Amino acid sequence: MENNLVVQSNDLILATYTMQKTDKELMLACISQIDSRPDAPNVTQDTEYKVTVDDIKSLFFGKKSKNEQNVYRDIENASKRLYDVDIVMSLPENKTLQTRLVSSIVYDPDNGEVVLSFANKILPYLTQLKANFTKYKLLEIGELSSIHSIKMYELVVMWVNQYQYSKEFTIEEFKHVMCVKDKYKQFSELRRYVIETAINDINENTNYKVSVEYQKKARGKGYKGLKLKFHKKLLDKIAGKDGKLSEDKIKSIVDNVQFMNDYNDHPGLSYDGKMSTDSFKREMINIIQREPESFNKPNKALESYLPKVSQGK
């Protein structure tokens, strides 16, 4: 688990399943051991992934101390629950896949470890991925406190990689994508235990900032939907006083002639982006939002290209 890189097909991220936070952590600890590159060695349901008590403590407990015996008990129980997990995934042509996640488990209490193998039907969504996938470092979700926070974080990373920086849902659509379709009948419970908990958790403990706007019903009380907005925290310096990222500010940066002169050699630009002003501006709008950390030339931070009168507004 040297790199701790989690790579999953977006179809798997959008799949529905029910699991607890510890189950998800164990699942991700195994996934992070898979080489998902297209030319990686073949993986089968006999390929095994070992997770130890020390792995779980270092990845998910941080500075918190926890008895090793209790940690092993937790990962053993999580393994048993994972063995019973159903993954339900939408397929083309109106088909649906239902599959187990795990095909086998070996318990080793004496050495404080479990060894898992993934089910055959799930492997195409974890191995030899060429496109339509999302990746993040496992340590990025190490401080998140709930399964809903981890799920929302994965979705946010996926959407940003797809050049989407906001998403609008009906209440039922949101419950489906968050795998809580049959839970939280009252909106107040959904808002408190899922939406607000996940957003606050992500904002406090990850490299992303998320905000929400609730949409009220046209008549009567209650809400019909919500809109999530999200961006990397590195972009906070060009966000408004309300903490939200304005597309107008990003456009004003890419329209700045000095910005073009300074970053026309950016490695994220295509050949057309380096040759054409219009292509440069179009591509840079997305590169800024996806990879703000890449604009790191001395004295050439993104906020330095904002018109002086616009800063802080």
PDB file of C-alpha atoms in Angstrom:
ATOM      1  CA  MET A   1       0.000   0.000   0.000  1.00  0.00           C
ATOM      2  CA  GLU A   2       2.860   2.360  -0.784  1.00  0.00           C
ATOM      3  CA  ASN A   3       0.937   4.679  -3.106  1.00  0.00           C
ATOM      4  CA  ASN A   4      -2.501   4.361  -1.484  1.00  0.00           C
ATOM      5  CA  LEU A   5      -4.068   5.290  -4.825  1.00  0.00           C
ATOM      6  CA  VAL A   6      -7.712   4.280  -5.188  1.00  0.00           C
ATOM      7  CA  VAL A   7      -8.850   3.874  -8.795  1.00  0.00           C
ATOM      8  CA  GLN A   8     -12.412   2.841  -9.654  1.00  0.00           C
ATOM      9  CA  SER A   9     -14.593   2.840 -12.727  1.00  0.00           C
ATOM     10  CA  ASN A  10     -17.186   5.588 -12.546  1.00  0.00           C
ATOM     11  CA  ASP A  11     -19.824   2.892 -13.002  1.00  0.00           C
ATOM     12  CA  LEU A  12     -18.755   1.430  -9.667  1.00  0.00           C
ATOM     13  CA  ILE A  13     -18.793   4.831  -7.979  1.00  0.00           C
ATOM     14  CA  LEU A  14     -22.377   5.313  -9.210  1.00  0.00           C
ATOM     15  CA  ALA A  15     -23.422   1.785  -8.226  1.00  0.00           C
ATOM     16  CA  THR A  16     -25.752   1.277  -5.281  1.00  0.00           C
ATOM     17  CA  TYR A  17     -24.841  -0.762  -2.245  1.00  0.00           C
ATOM     18  CA  THR A  18     -25.191  -0.645   1.506  1.00  0.00           C
ATOM     19  CA  MET A  19     -22.200  -0.789   3.810  1.00  0.00           C
ATOM     20  CA  GLN A  20     -20.816   0.759   6.953  1.00  0.00           C
ATOM     21  CA  LYS A  21     -17.862   3.136   7.125  1.00  0.00           C
ATOM     22  CA  THR A  22     -15.464   0.421   8.315  1.00  0.00           C
ATOM     23  CA  ASP A  23     -16.577  -1.842   5.463  1.00  0.00           C
ATOM     24  CA  LYS A  24     -15.879   0.900   2.937  1.00  0.00           C
ATOM     25  CA  GLU A  25     -12.459   1.602   4.437  1.00  0.00           C
ATOM     26  CA  LEU A  26     -11.520  -2.068   4.180  1.00  0.00           C
ATOM     27  CA  MET A  27     -12.796  -2.206   0.586  1.00  0.00           C
ATOM     28  CA  LEU A  28     -10.757   0.869  -0.374  1.00  0.00           C
ATOM     29  CA  ALA A  29      -7.643  -0.432   1.391  1.00  0.00           C
ATOM     30  CA  CYS A  30      -7.849  -3.494  -0.872  1.00  0.00           C
ATOM     31  CA  ILE A  31      -8.592  -1.477  -4.034  1.00  0.00           C
ATOM     32  CA  SER A  32      -5.572   0.742  -3.366  1.00  0.00           C
ATOM     33  CA  GLN A  33      -3.353  -2.331  -3.844  1.00  0.00           C
ATOM     34  CA  ILE A  34      -4.590  -2.929  -7.412  1.00  0.00           C
ATOM     35  CA  ASP A  35      -2.579  -1.726 -10.392  1.00  0.00           C
ATOM     36  CA  SER A  36      -5.427  -0.413 -12.542  1.00  0.00           C
ATOM     37  CA  ARG A  37      -3.372   0.625 -15.581  1.00  0.00           C
ATOM     38  CA  PRO A  38      -4.411  -0.841 -18.962  1.00  0.00           C
ATOM     39  CA  ASP A  39      -1.140  -2.752 -19.319  1.00  0.00           C
ATOM     40  CA  ALA A  40      -1.083  -4.032 -15.715  1.00  0.00           C
ATOM     41  CA  PRO A  41      -0.851  -7.763 -15.009  1.00  0.00           C
ATOM     42  CA  ASN A  42      -4.117  -9.662 -15.179  1.00  0.00           C
ATOM     43  CA  VAL A  43      -6.113  -9.891 -11.951  1.00  0.00           C
ATOM     44  CA  THR A  44      -8.488 -12.775 -11.184  1.00  0.00           C
ATOM     45  CA  GLN A  45     -10.839 -13.662  -8.355  1.00  0.00           C
ATOM     46  CA  ASP A  46      -7.979 -15.732  -6.941  1.00  0.00           C
ATOM     47  CA  THR A  47      -5.749 -12.655  -6.559  1.00  0.00           C
ATOM     48  CA  GLU A  48      -5.502 -11.833  -2.854  1.00  0.00           C
ATOM     49  CA  TYR A  49      -5.234  -8.505  -1.037  1.00  0.00           C
ATOM     50  CA  LYS A  50      -3.974  -8.419   2.538  1.00  0.00           C
ATOM     51  CA  VAL A  51      -4.976  -5.733   5.012  1.00  0.00           C
ATOM     52  CA  THR A  52      -3.414  -5.619   8.460  1.00  0.00           C
ATOM     53  CA  VAL A  53      -4.338  -3.919  11.702  1.00  0.00           C
ATOM     54  CA  ASP A  54      -1.365  -1.578  11.203  1.00  0.00           C
ATOM     55  CA  ASP A  55      -2.629  -0.642   7.726  1.00  0.00           C
ATOM     56  CA  ILE A  56      -6.043   0.347   9.032  1.00  0.00           C
ATOM     57  CA  LYS A  57      -4.612   2.249  12.001  1.00  0.00           C
ATOM     58  CA  SER A  58      -2.184   4.255   9.866  1.00  0.00           C
ATOM     59  CA  LEU A  59      -4.680   5.013   7.101  1.00  0.00           C
ATOM     60  CA  PHE A  60      -7.855   5.813   9.016  1.00  0.00           C
ATOM     61  CA  PHE A  61      -7.112   6.522  12.660  1.00  0.00           C
ATOM     62  CA  GLY A  62      -4.429   9.193  12.309  1.00  0.00           C
ATOM     63  CA  LYS A  63      -3.294  10.280  15.745  1.00  0.00           C
ATOM     64  CA  LYS A  64      -6.161   8.461  17.457  1.00  0.00           C
ATOM     65  CA  SER A  65      -5.041   5.471  19.453  1.00  0.00           C
ATOM     66  CA  LYS A  66      -7.054   2.270  19.350  1.00  0.00           C
ATOM     67  CA  ASN A  67      -6.447  -1.153  20.837  1.00  0.00           C
ATOM     68  CA  GLU A  68      -5.097  -3.563  18.207  1.00  0.00           C
ATOM     69  CA  GLN A  69      -7.420  -6.330  19.313  1.00  0.00           C
ATOM     70  CA  ASN A  70     -10.412  -4.044  18.810  1.00  0.00           C
ATOM     71  CA  VAL A  71      -9.137  -2.971  15.390  1.00  0.00           C
ATOM     72  CA  TYR A  72      -8.826  -6.584  14.281  1.00  0.00           C
ATOM     73  CA  ARG A  73     -12.308  -7.308  15.578  1.00  0.00           C
ATOM     74  CA  ASP A  74     -13.603  -4.365  13.535  1.00  0.00           C
ATOM     75  CA  ILE A  75     -11.923  -5.430  10.282  1.00  0.00           C
ATOM     76  CA  GLU A  76     -13.009  -9.051  10.766  1.00  0.00           C
ATOM     77  CA  ASN A  77     -16.615  -7.931  11.216  1.00  0.00           C
ATOM     78  CA  ALA A  78     -16.271  -5.581   8.257  1.00  0.00           C
ATOM     79  CA  SER A  79     -14.951  -8.462   6.131  1.00  0.00           C
ATOM     80  CA  LYS A  80     -17.966 -10.588   6.992  1.00  0.00           C
ATOM     81  CA  ARG A  81     -20.329  -7.786   6.037  1.00  0.00           C
ATOM     82  CA  LEU A  82     -18.454  -7.163   2.777  1.00  0.00           C
ATOM     83  CA  TYR A  83     -18.927 -10.813   1.874  1.00  0.00           C
ATOM     84  CA  ASP A  84     -22.680 -10.227   1.958  1.00  0.00           C
ATOM     85  CA  VAL A  85     -22.670  -6.920   0.081  1.00  0.00           C
ATOM     86  CA  ASP A  86     -24.639  -6.733  -3.180  1.00  0.00           C
ATOM     87  CA  ILE A  87     -23.423  -4.295  -5.816  1.00  0.00           C
ATOM     88  CA  VAL A  88     -26.168  -3.130  -8.177  1.00  0.00           C
ATOM     89  CA  MET A  89     -24.955  -1.348 -11.297  1.00  0.00           C
ATOM     90  CA  SER A  90     -26.692   0.075 -14.350  1.00  0.00           C
ATOM     91  CA  LEU A  91     -25.514  -1.341 -17.678  1.00  0.00           C
ATOM     92  CA  PRO A  92     -26.144  -0.262 -21.287  1.00  0.00           C
ATOM     93  CA  GLU A  93     -29.341  -1.334 -23.042  1.00  0.00           C
ATOM     94  CA  ASN A  94     -31.407  -0.991 -19.863  1.00  0.00           C
ATOM     95  CA  LYS A  95     -29.636  -3.919 -18.200  1.00  0.00           C
ATOM     96  CA  THR A  96     -28.699  -4.201 -14.540  1.00  0.00           C
ATOM     97  CA  LEU A  97     -25.800  -6.064 -12.966  1.00  0.00           C
ATOM     98  CA  GLN A  98     -26.125  -7.480  -9.471  1.00  0.00           C
ATOM     99  CA  THR A  99     -22.970  -9.043  -8.095  1.00  0.00           C
ATOM    100  CA  ARG A 100     -21.119  -9.827  -4.917  1.00  0.00           C
ATOM    101  CA  LEU A 101     -18.170  -7.617  -4.120  1.00  0.00           C
ATOM    102  CA  VAL A 102     -15.950 -10.209  -2.413  1.00  0.00           C
ATOM    103  CA  SER A 103     -15.434 -13.825  -3.453  1.00  0.00           C
ATOM    104  CA  SER A 104     -13.392 -15.099  -0.491  1.00  0.00           C
ATOM    105  CA  ILE A 105     -11.862 -14.068   2.846  1.00  0.00           C
ATOM    106  CA  VAL A 106      -9.087 -15.556   4.937  1.00  0.00           C
ATOM    107  CA  TYR A 107      -9.085 -14.539   8.605  1.00  0.00           C
ATOM    108  CA  ASP A 108      -5.760 -14.503  10.462  1.00  0.00           C
ATOM    109  CA  PRO A 109      -6.251 -13.230  14.023  1.00  0.00           C
ATOM    110  CA  ASP A 110      -2.799 -14.371  15.175  1.00  0.00           C
ATOM    111  CA  ASN A 111      -1.134 -11.992  12.693  1.00  0.00           C
ATOM    112  CA  GLY A 112      -3.846  -9.321  12.881  1.00  0.00           C
ATOM    113  CA  GLU A 113      -4.786  -9.444   9.198  1.00  0.00           C
ATOM    114  CA  VAL A 114      -7.450 -10.454   6.710  1.00  0.00           C
ATOM    115  CA  VAL A 115      -6.940 -11.474   3.088  1.00  0.00           C
ATOM    116  CA  LEU A 116      -9.702 -10.726   0.561  1.00  0.00           C
ATOM    117  CA  SER A 117     -10.327 -11.555  -3.093  1.00  0.00           C
ATOM    118  CA  PHE A 118     -12.733  -9.638  -5.321  1.00  0.00           C
ATOM    119  CA  ALA A 119     -15.590 -11.310  -7.185  1.00  0.00           C
ATOM    120  CA  ASN A 120     -15.012 -11.957 -10.871  1.00  0.00           C
ATOM    121  CA  LYS A 121     -17.837  -9.684 -12.094  1.00  0.00           C
ATOM    122  CA  ILE A 122     -16.492  -6.677 -10.193  1.00  0.00           C
ATOM    123  CA  LEU A 123     -12.908  -6.909 -11.493  1.00  0.00           C
ATOM    124  CA  PRO A 124     -13.523  -5.108 -14.838  1.00  0.00           C
ATOM    125  CA  TYR A 125     -14.438  -2.024 -12.803  1.00  0.00           C
ATOM    126  CA  LEU A 126     -11.157  -2.105 -10.862  1.00  0.00           C
ATOM    127  CA  THR A 127      -8.507  -3.393 -13.267  1.00  0.00           C
ATOM    128  CA  GLN A 128      -6.988  -2.465 -16.646  1.00  0.00           C
ATOM    129  CA  LEU A 129      -9.019   0.759 -16.800  1.00  0.00           C
ATOM    130  CA  LYS A 130      -8.594   2.866 -19.921  1.00  0.00           C
ATOM    131  CA  ALA A 131     -11.225   5.578 -19.482  1.00  0.00           C
ATOM    132  CA  ASN A 132     -14.238   6.626 -17.413  1.00  0.00           C
ATOM    133  CA  PHE A 133     -12.538   6.185 -14.055  1.00  0.00           C
ATOM    134  CA  THR A 134     -11.818   8.266 -10.951  1.00  0.00           C
ATOM    135  CA  LYS A 135      -8.746   8.196  -8.740  1.00  0.00           C
ATOM    136  CA  TYR A 136      -7.727   9.726  -5.438  1.00  0.00           C
ATOM    137  CA  LYS A 137      -5.248   9.107  -2.638  1.00  0.00           C
ATOM    138  CA  LEU A 138      -6.623   6.968   0.173  1.00  0.00           C
ATOM    139  CA  LEU A 139      -5.178   9.371   2.737  1.00  0.00           C
ATOM    140  CA  GLU A 140      -7.475  12.084   1.359  1.00  0.00           C
ATOM    141  CA  ILE A 141     -10.478  10.402   2.975  1.00  0.00           C
ATOM    142  CA  GLY A 142      -8.660   9.145   6.058  1.00  0.00           C
ATOM    143  CA  GLU A 143     -10.203  11.728   8.383  1.00  0.00           C
ATOM    144  CA  LEU A 144     -13.788  11.480   7.107  1.00  0.00           C
ATOM    145  CA  SER A 145     -16.206  10.346   9.787  1.00  0.00           C
ATOM    146  CA  SER A 146     -19.100   8.711   7.918  1.00  0.00           C
ATOM    147  CA  ILE A 147     -19.887   6.469   4.972  1.00  0.00           C
ATOM    148  CA  HIS A 148     -21.935   9.340   3.498  1.00  0.00           C
ATOM    149  CA  SER A 149     -18.922  11.660   3.597  1.00  0.00           C
ATOM    150  CA  ILE A 150     -16.778   9.135   1.718  1.00  0.00           C
ATOM    151  CA  LYS A 151     -19.520   8.545  -0.867  1.00  0.00           C
ATOM    152  CA  MET A 152     -20.020  12.267  -1.489  1.00  0.00           C
ATOM    153  CA  TYR A 153     -16.274  12.832  -1.714  1.00  0.00           C
ATOM    154  CA  GLU A 154     -15.948  10.144  -4.405  1.00  0.00           C
ATOM    155  CA  LEU A 155     -18.811  11.697  -6.350  1.00  0.00           C
ATOM    156  CA  VAL A 156     -17.324  15.196  -6.126  1.00  0.00           C
ATOM    157  CA  VAL A 157     -13.925  14.013  -7.375  1.00  0.00           C
ATOM    158  CA  MET A 158     -15.642  12.146 -10.226  1.00  0.00           C
ATOM    159  CA  TRP A 159     -17.734  15.159 -11.244  1.00  0.00           C
ATOM    160  CA  VAL A 160     -14.785  17.567 -11.199  1.00  0.00           C
ATOM    161  CA  ASN A 161     -12.852  15.154 -13.422  1.00  0.00           C
ATOM    162  CA  GLN A 162     -15.821  15.285 -15.802  1.00  0.00           C
ATOM    163  CA  TYR A 163     -15.646  19.120 -15.903  1.00  0.00           C
ATOM    164  CA  GLN A 164     -18.744  19.441 -13.728  1.00  0.00           C
ATOM    165  CA  TYR A 165     -18.617  21.874 -10.813  1.00  0.00           C
ATOM    166  CA  SER A 166     -22.227  21.707  -9.667  1.00  0.00           C
ATOM    167  CA  LYS A 167     -24.960  19.065  -9.652  1.00  0.00           C
ATOM    168  CA  GLU A 168     -28.704  19.420  -9.287  1.00  0.00           C
ATOM    169  CA  PHE A 169     -30.963  16.675  -7.916  1.00  0.00           C
ATOM    170  CA  THR A 170     -34.496  15.959  -6.873  1.00  0.00           C
ATOM    171  CA  ILE A 171     -34.599  14.586  -3.348  1.00  0.00           C
ATOM    172  CA  GLU A 172     -35.170  11.059  -4.654  1.00  0.00           C
ATOM    173  CA  GLU A 173     -32.298  11.331  -7.157  1.00  0.00           C
ATOM    174  CA  PHE A 174     -29.969  12.478  -4.415  1.00  0.00           C
ATOM    175  CA  LYS A 175     -31.012   9.643  -2.099  1.00  0.00           C
ATOM    176  CA  HIS A 176     -30.388   7.153  -4.898  1.00  0.00           C
ATOM    177  CA  VAL A 177     -26.905   8.424  -5.759  1.00  0.00           C
ATOM    178  CA  MET A 178     -25.995   8.474  -2.050  1.00  0.00           C
ATOM    179  CA  CYS A 179     -27.275   4.894  -1.549  1.00  0.00           C
ATOM    180  CA  VAL A 180     -29.890   5.882   1.044  1.00  0.00           C
ATOM    181  CA  LYS A 181     -32.975   5.390  -1.104  1.00  0.00           C
ATOM    182  CA  ASP A 182     -34.926   3.487   1.556  1.00  0.00           C
ATOM    183  CA  LYS A 183     -33.704   5.517   4.531  1.00  0.00           C
ATOM    184  CA  TYR A 184     -34.357   8.955   6.022  1.00  0.00           C
ATOM    185  CA  LYS A 185     -38.029   9.297   5.198  1.00  0.00           C
ATOM    186  CA  GLN A 186     -38.083  12.767   6.735  1.00  0.00           C
ATOM    187  CA  PHE A 187     -36.167  15.438   4.837  1.00  0.00           C
ATOM    188  CA  SER A 188     -34.959  16.928   8.118  1.00  0.00           C
ATOM    189  CA  GLU A 189     -33.187  13.639   8.885  1.00  0.00           C
ATOM    190  CA  LEU A 190     -31.676  13.433   5.394  1.00  0.00           C
ATOM    191  CA  ARG A 191     -30.462  17.006   5.710  1.00  0.00           C
ATOM    192  CA  ARG A 192     -28.986  16.518   9.181  1.00  0.00           C
ATOM    193  CA  TYR A 193     -27.454  13.041   8.957  1.00  0.00           C
ATOM    194  CA  VAL A 194     -26.438  12.864   5.297  1.00  0.00           C
ATOM    195  CA  ILE A 195     -26.218  16.217   3.508  1.00  0.00           C
ATOM    196  CA  GLU A 196     -24.931  18.540   6.232  1.00  0.00           C
ATOM    197  CA  THR A 197     -22.770  15.883   7.887  1.00  0.00           C
ATOM    198  CA  ALA A 198     -21.052  14.973   4.608  1.00  0.00           C
ATOM    199  CA  ILE A 199     -20.554  18.581   3.483  1.00  0.00           C
ATOM    200  CA  ASN A 200     -19.138  19.736   6.831  1.00  0.00           C
ATOM    201  CA  ASP A 201     -16.898  16.675   6.995  1.00  0.00           C
ATOM    202  CA  ILE A 202     -15.524  17.194   3.471  1.00  0.00           C
ATOM    203  CA  ASN A 203     -15.006  20.919   4.011  1.00  0.00           C
ATOM    204  CA  GLU A 204     -13.120  20.346   7.250  1.00  0.00           C
ATOM    205  CA  ASN A 205     -11.028  17.311   6.333  1.00  0.00           C
ATOM    206  CA  THR A 206     -10.363  17.209   2.575  1.00  0.00           C
ATOM    207  CA  ASN A 207      -8.961  19.342  -0.230  1.00  0.00           C
ATOM    208  CA  TYR A 208     -12.456  20.188  -1.565  1.00  0.00           C
ATOM    209  CA  LYS A 209     -15.080  22.773  -0.631  1.00  0.00           C
ATOM    210  CA  VAL A 210     -18.768  21.877  -1.051  1.00  0.00           C
ATOM    211  CA  SER A 211     -21.851  24.052  -0.617  1.00  0.00           C
ATOM    212  CA  VAL A 212     -25.568  23.317  -0.993  1.00  0.00           C
ATOM    213  CA  GLU A 213     -28.655  25.223  -2.056  1.00  0.00           C
ATOM    214  CA  TYR A 214     -32.066  23.758  -1.192  1.00  0.00           C
ATOM    215  CA  GLN A 215     -34.963  24.091  -3.605  1.00  0.00           C
ATOM    216  CA  LYS A 216     -38.376  24.571  -2.040  1.00  0.00           C
ATOM    217  CA  LYS A 217     -41.582  23.166  -3.434  1.00  0.00           C
ATOM    218  CA  ALA A 218     -43.670  25.595  -5.440  1.00  0.00           C
ATOM    219  CA  ARG A 219     -46.634  25.086  -3.141  1.00  0.00           C
ATOM    220  CA  GLY A 220     -46.780  24.009   0.444  1.00  0.00           C
ATOM    221  CA  LYS A 221     -43.946  23.288   2.807  1.00  0.00           C
ATOM    222  CA  GLY A 222     -40.900  21.189   2.208  1.00  0.00           C
ATOM    223  CA  TYR A 223     -38.189  20.811  -0.380  1.00  0.00           C
ATOM    224  CA  LYS A 224     -38.188  19.242  -3.824  1.00  0.00           C
ATOM    225  CA  GLY A 225     -34.460  19.167  -4.535  1.00  0.00           C
ATOM    226  CA  LEU A 226     -31.008  20.539  -3.949  1.00  0.00           C
ATOM    227  CA  LYS A 227     -27.969  21.818  -5.812  1.00  0.00           C
ATOM    228  CA  LEU A 228     -24.396  21.022  -4.807  1.00  0.00           C
ATOM    229  CA  LYS A 229     -21.492  23.258  -5.786  1.00  0.00           C
ATOM    230  CA  PHE A 230     -17.879  22.229  -5.284  1.00  0.00           C
ATOM    231  CA  HIS A 231     -14.309  23.247  -5.995  1.00  0.00           C
ATOM    232  CA  LYS A 232     -10.802  22.575  -4.765  1.00  0.00           C
ATOM    233  CA  LYS A 233      -9.828  24.611  -1.724  1.00  0.00           C
ATOM    234  CA  LEU A 234      -6.805  25.985  -3.554  1.00  0.00           C
ATOM    235  CA  LEU A 235      -9.321  28.077  -5.479  1.00  0.00           C
ATOM    236  CA  ASP A 236     -10.657  29.768  -2.343  1.00  0.00           C
ATOM    237  CA  LYS A 237      -8.427  32.766  -3.029  1.00  0.00           C
ATOM    238  CA  ILE A 238     -10.425  33.535  -6.154  1.00  0.00           C
ATOM    239  CA  ALA A 239     -13.799  32.665  -4.623  1.00  0.00           C
ATOM    240  CA  GLY A 240     -16.239  35.304  -3.499  1.00  0.00           C
ATOM    241  CA  LYS A 241     -16.981  36.415   0.043  1.00  0.00           C
ATOM    242  CA  ASP A 242     -19.732  33.792   0.168  1.00  0.00           C
ATOM    243  CA  GLY A 243     -17.098  31.099  -0.428  1.00  0.00           C
ATOM    244  CA  LYS A 244     -18.490  30.171  -3.842  1.00  0.00           C
ATOM    245  CA  LEU A 245     -16.446  30.035  -7.009  1.00  0.00           C
ATOM    246  CA  SER A 246     -17.565  32.378  -9.756  1.00  0.00           C
ATOM    247  CA  GLU A 247     -17.201  31.358 -13.389  1.00  0.00           C
ATOM    248  CA  ASP A 248     -16.837  35.036 -14.239  1.00  0.00           C
ATOM    249  CA  LYS A 249     -13.675  35.266 -12.141  1.00  0.00           C
ATOM    250  CA  ILE A 250     -12.167  32.249 -13.855  1.00  0.00           C
ATOM    251  CA  LYS A 251     -12.997  33.744 -17.238  1.00  0.00           C
ATOM    252  CA  SER A 252     -11.393  37.037 -16.250  1.00  0.00           C
ATOM    253  CA  ILE A 253      -8.191  35.132 -15.403  1.00  0.00           C
ATOM    254  CA  VAL A 254      -8.019  33.256 -18.713  1.00  0.00           C
ATOM    255  CA  ASP A 255      -8.791  36.496 -20.584  1.00  0.00           C
ATOM    256  CA  ASN A 256      -5.759  38.145 -18.988  1.00  0.00           C
ATOM    257  CA  VAL A 257      -3.021  38.533 -21.614  1.00  0.00           C
ATOM    258  CA  GLN A 258      -0.276  38.185 -19.008  1.00  0.00           C
ATOM    259  CA  PHE A 259      -1.800  34.886 -17.819  1.00  0.00           C
ATOM    260  CA  MET A 260      -1.678  33.553 -21.365  1.00  0.00           C
ATOM    261  CA  ASN A 261       1.948  34.612 -21.735  1.00  0.00           C
ATOM    262  CA  ASP A 262       2.888  33.004 -18.414  1.00  0.00           C
ATOM    263  CA  TYR A 263       1.044  29.712 -18.829  1.00  0.00           C
ATOM    264  CA  ASN A 264       0.896  28.987 -22.554  1.00  0.00           C
ATOM    265  CA  ASP A 265       3.366  26.182 -21.887  1.00  0.00           C
ATOM    266  CA  HIS A 266       1.137  24.476 -19.307  1.00  0.00           C
ATOM    267  CA  PRO A 267       1.495  20.666 -19.621  1.00  0.00           C
ATOM    268  CA  GLY A 268      -2.270  20.214 -19.430  1.00  0.00           C
ATOM    269  CA  LEU A 269      -2.855  22.102 -22.689  1.00  0.00           C
ATOM    270  CA  SER A 270      -3.398  20.278 -25.950  1.00  0.00           C
ATOM    271  CA  TYR A 271      -1.517  21.262 -29.098  1.00  0.00           C
ATOM    272  CA  ASP A 272      -4.523  23.376 -30.134  1.00  0.00           C
ATOM    273  CA  GLY A 273      -4.575  24.979 -26.704  1.00  0.00           C
ATOM    274  CA  LYS A 274      -0.986  26.135 -27.155  1.00  0.00           C
ATOM    275  CA  MET A 275      -1.578  27.367 -30.687  1.00  0.00           C
ATOM    276  CA  SER A 276      -5.040  28.932 -30.533  1.00  0.00           C
ATOM    277  CA  THR A 277      -6.198  31.695 -28.183  1.00  0.00           C
ATOM    278  CA  ASP A 278      -9.791  30.452 -28.178  1.00  0.00           C
ATOM    279  CA  SER A 279      -8.713  26.879 -27.441  1.00  0.00           C
ATOM    280  CA  PHE A 280      -6.347  28.115 -24.729  1.00  0.00           C
ATOM    281  CA  LYS A 281      -9.163  29.940 -22.941  1.00  0.00           C
ATOM    282  CA  ARG A 282     -11.623  27.083 -23.316  1.00  0.00           C
ATOM    283  CA  GLU A 283      -9.184  24.478 -21.978  1.00  0.00           C
ATOM    284  CA  MET A 284      -7.831  26.665 -19.201  1.00  0.00           C
ATOM    285  CA  ILE A 285     -11.275  27.179 -17.658  1.00  0.00           C
ATOM    286  CA  ASN A 286     -11.331  23.448 -16.911  1.00  0.00           C
ATOM    287  CA  ILE A 287      -7.633  23.050 -16.075  1.00  0.00           C
ATOM    288  CA  ILE A 288      -7.863  25.794 -13.438  1.00  0.00           C
ATOM    289  CA  GLN A 289     -10.721  23.995 -11.716  1.00  0.00           C
ATOM    290  CA  ARG A 290      -9.316  20.487 -12.022  1.00  0.00           C
ATOM    291  CA  GLU A 291      -5.643  21.221 -11.351  1.00  0.00           C
ATOM    292  CA  PRO A 292      -5.253  24.540  -9.492  1.00  0.00           C
ATOM    293  CA  GLU A 293      -2.119  23.125  -7.841  1.00  0.00           C
ATOM    294  CA  SER A 294      -0.385  23.159 -11.238  1.00  0.00           C
ATOM    295  CA  PHE A 295      -0.332  26.989 -11.390  1.00  0.00           C
ATOM    296  CA  ASN A 296       2.677  27.276  -9.135  1.00  0.00           C
ATOM    297  CA  LYS A 297       5.157  29.518 -10.912  1.00  0.00           C
ATOM    298  CA  PRO A 298       6.823  32.033  -8.557  1.00  0.00           C
ATOM    299  CA  ASN A 299       4.759  35.210  -8.153  1.00  0.00           C
ATOM    300  CA  LYS A 300       2.256  33.930 -10.714  1.00  0.00           C
ATOM    301  CA  ALA A 301      -0.580  32.627  -8.525  1.00  0.00           C
ATOM    302  CA  LEU A 302      -4.039  32.566 -10.082  1.00  0.00           C
ATOM    303  CA  GLU A 303      -5.371  35.403  -7.922  1.00  0.00           C
ATOM    304  CA  SER A 304      -2.645  37.729  -9.212  1.00  0.00           C
ATOM    305  CA  TYR A 305      -4.405  37.830 -12.612  1.00  0.00           C
ATOM    306  CA  LEU A 306      -7.709  39.068 -11.261  1.00  0.00           C
ATOM    307  CA  PRO A 307      -8.569  42.710 -11.953  1.00  0.00           C
ATOM    308  CA  LYS A 308      -7.710  44.639  -8.788  1.00  0.00           C
ATOM    309  CA  VAL A 309     -11.234  46.003  -8.467  1.00  0.00           C
ATOM    310  CA  SER A 310     -12.677  42.478  -8.553  1.00  0.00           C
ATOM    311  CA  GLN A 311     -10.576  40.914  -5.813  1.00  0.00           C
ATOM    312  CA  GLY A 312     -12.547  39.914  -2.744  1.00  0.00           C
ATOM    313  CA  LYS A 313     -15.883  40.456  -4.464  1.00  0.00           C
TER     314      LYS A 313
END
